[in-house]
């Protein structure tokens, strides 16, 4: 509560720490967000403590709320949360119907049990439902849901197109194809909406099987036409231009890539088959390296350059490392104090929030402080004209 | 820069070549305009320059096209990408990435330019096209004019020597079109880019052209020459040229400015005559309301007052002092308190539709606010305003596709959004922006049979309409094989099968040439004379001048002007037709009015 002005170094430090407004130049690489989210997900996979899981969900949710833009892909977070809740519910339903191997003494209810033949021994449908079993399924379901929500957070924060941009040169064109395919789906949805309204204009009901059948063909037709138009545009703008490479390099590329891929197949087979475990792993690794070298060399054929690739600055490292730190702390806590991370269900005990792992989970909030702030919703003022037209 | 040597193109399965005998040279640094009726192969000719014809589209190209001495037969489109920039009709189909800056860089990335060069050129192009504010925006959120500028910018960054544009301004409102044309002008003048452009809306572009290439008919050899010379013989020409020919001006003016300089004499000759009250439409006084010829069997609206309705409105407006007062007065009248003297004439006819304080929200965006509008039988209303002003939304609310969030909409006494579509078909019909959306069937005949069933009309009703609107189209024709104008006519016939007293059209002239437009104007005038109320949303000021009794201008979802066409458009720099601009302050809107007056005076 001192009124004295902060000292000069402190002010400088605070200015340096304050997150700048996000723009193209300081945008965090998509990879940083994914590392952060995967860190949180790894941490979540190490615990079934509902309090810790809740904390992790809260951390991810807070960062999304603080740092997501109003771009279309940012809306996917809500969908992932719903998916998570669905997973929890599903897990509980299955547990109630199919029973569980968890021994328990607190019977909640007893369902009529379906008599099954001998060969289905070990499977049970219906029967006694215990509180222990329900709590166990709830914990497991929450773990899965938390994983999903972490992935959803990465999806909402990082532009998927940018992520594809960081592919190696030889795979770039495949990446573009994927991006174009991804824009295909929303366009088709818009088409369906437009054609349904057009049906209304002809005085036909918009629902029903017949409506879907009649709309289907024009929608596919429209989607196909659009793809052809985009392909023409890409062609006219130099997509797929290749550089002249010496024949030797070309052949080497082919041999390396093909050989590498074959090796990967053989190695994987070796790993999975019972007797090949000795040579499986080394073969797999060696052929992976070969395939990578082939791809690398193949990149020479592509003349592409990259416009303003994302830069890994201090902030990107901080974001990525905060996720890694959470994961590391949780793994370490799992080794030191497994009881706290996996609260017992037999006998039933109230879960306790372990202090140190919880504090470590809070490190995941760092991005909400250091990541550049997305600009306020200035795009709202200029509304999406075209989309409006299509709905009309 | 571009040389065509005895070029002809024939597509698979067609009897005659789409293009033949094209022998042209487009010199460097010129803006060359390609004109001609629909379907003469303008797009094909443009496609040969970028190599998309025949490498991408198929078909057989004979002869030779060279661009900067690169032969398009041996160079694929991607190998011409550093030389030719192509922008097609629909900018949305052009975009590969999702933000403005990435889109500008895409072409350069493909060509493998160095990162610092790319960065510099993107910044230059952002400034050149005035896109700097939009650099981080997702492309889907931009307006039509902005998208078109991004599309042009995205092909400019690799510094092509040739720019090929297919109808760059057709989908744009007048202001956005000027934006785009100003950019093209600047490219030609400052950077020496060669521009080859096809465009139907000649009134917007012809004055910027250095040369005009006319494709007179499918398969006919093109004619190239200076714009004034070609315009004299062209089957398609803008109003300013029509007026120039009518008045016998020499040299032929191509811009409003040139025409105004020579228009003094014409203005004097016209000083005594006065433009007809309801512009474009046959003067209402000549139509005794009860004797309206009912051709398509529309119920003859509602007694004698109906067809004459527009005129009293116009007369009433005359007596008011200022424009603002008139607008305000009009607004009051339409909310249902006819306090002033002249306005009492309007409600005499039962309105076909009455919109009261209509508001529509989409998410957080208020697409329409407090819109109040009535349309009387036989009246034609043009809705104008920039892209995204809410024109299509208003039409959507009238037809029941969009539920109002505030206020009421009544069409024939019913709320459209709450009524069964099968009942609405007989009260209101909308021809959407893309008439193709209305067509599902494989043949015209099947389409007609379905329309009769949908509307509960007698068998053959629709087919009769089609024969009238679209003579010479066989039953077995696939709707997809029709031209843009024919498809519009077919959609119009389908909609008219239900005999709706209220007919709505959304951008009906997009992609139509002058001949198709003239046919459309004739058809719509006939319908209005039969007592159909027509509301059209359009950017085409010439169409509004030809057709509309009343113009309603929307901006940001609000009605900012509502009055007789003459009064509203003459004073507006953006919405005035060329004839009005040339002959201002006299209130002539179309060349045909002037012709009529001159003939009457002679």
JSON list of N, CA and C in Angstrom, two decimals, chain B residues 11 176-177 211 262 264 342 349 367 370 585:
[
{"chain": "B", "resi": 11, "resn": "UNK", "atom": "N", "xyz": [-14.69, -26.68, -77.60]},
{"chain": "B", "resi": 11, "resn": "UNK", "atom": "CA", "xyz": [-14.82, -27.59, -76.46]},
{"chain": "B", "resi": 11, "resn": "UNK", "atom": "C", "xyz": [-15.39, -28.90, -76.94]},
{"chain": "B", "resi": 176, "resn": "UNK", "atom": "N", "xyz": [-18.12, 0.57, -54.41]},
{"chain": "B", "resi": 176, "resn": "UNK", "atom": "CA", "xyz": [-17.06, -0.43, -54.38]},
{"chain": "B", "resi": 176, "resn": "UNK", "atom": "C", "xyz": [-16.48, -0.63, -55.78]},
{"chain": "B", "resi": 177, "resn": "UNK", "atom": "N", "xyz": [-17.34, -0.54, -56.80]},
{"chain": "B", "resi": 177, "resn": "UNK", "atom": "CA", "xyz": [-16.86, -0.70, -58.17]},
{"chain": "B", "resi": 177, "resn": "UNK", "atom": "C", "xyz": [-15.88, 0.42, -58.51]},
{"chain": "B", "resi": 211, "resn": "UNK", "atom": "N", "xyz": [-8.39, 0.61, -75.37]},
{"chain": "B", "resi": 211, "resn": "UNK", "atom": "CA", "xyz": [-8.85, -0.07, -76.58]},
{"chain": "B", "resi": 211, "resn": "UNK", "atom": "C", "xyz": [-10.02, -0.95, -76.17]},
{"chain": "B", "resi": 262, "resn": "UNK", "atom": "N", "xyz": [-20.88, 18.53, -73.81]},
{"chain": "B", "resi": 262, "resn": "UNK", "atom": "CA", "xyz": [-21.59, 18.76, -75.05]},
{"chain": "B", "resi": 262, "resn": "UNK", "atom": "C", "xyz": [-23.10, 18.75, -74.90]},
{"chain": "B", "resi": 264, "resn": "UNK", "atom": "N", "xyz": [-25.15, 20.87, -73.45]},
{"chain": "B", "resi": 264, "resn": "UNK", "atom": "CA", "xyz": [-25.88, 22.13, -73.30]},
{"chain": "B", "resi": 264, "resn": "UNK", "atom": "C", "xyz": [-27.04, 22.22, -74.27]},
{"chain": "B", "resi": 342, "resn": "UNK", "atom": "N", "xyz": [-51.73, 15.09, -48.86]},
{"chain": "B", "resi": 342, "resn": "UNK", "atom": "CA", "xyz": [-51.59, 14.29, -50.07]},
{"chain": "B", "resi": 342, "resn": "UNK", "atom": "C", "xyz": [-51.47, 12.80, -49.80]},
{"chain": "B", "resi": 349, "resn": "UNK", "atom": "N", "xyz": [-55.31, 2.24, -51.93]},
{"chain": "B", "resi": 349, "resn": "UNK", "atom": "CA", "xyz": [-55.15, 0.87, -52.40]},
{"chain": "B", "resi": 349, "resn": "UNK", "atom": "C", "xyz": [-54.68, 0.02, -51.23]},
{"chain": "B", "resi": 367, "resn": "UNK", "atom": "N", "xyz": [-29.10, -6.48, -38.36]},
{"chain": "B", "resi": 367, "resn": "UNK", "atom": "CA", "xyz": [-29.11, -6.40, -39.83]},
{"chain": "B", "resi": 367, "resn": "UNK", "atom": "C", "xyz": [-30.14, -5.39, -40.31]},
{"chain": "B", "resi": 370, "resn": "UNK", "atom": "N", "xyz": [-35.80, -0.87, -37.35]},
{"chain": "B", "resi": 370, "resn": "UNK", "atom": "CA", "xyz": [-36.96, 0.01, -37.53]},
{"chain": "B", "resi": 370, "resn": "UNK", "atom": "C", "xyz": [-37.27, 0.29, -38.99]},
{"chain": "B", "resi": 585, "resn": "UNK", "atom": "N", "xyz": [-29.51, 19.74, -64.03]},
{"chain": "B", "resi": 585, "resn": "UNK", "atom": "CA", "xyz": [-30.52, 19.50, -62.99]},
{"chain": "B", "resi": 585, "resn": "UNK", "atom": "C", "xyz": [-31.86, 19.00, -63.52]}
]
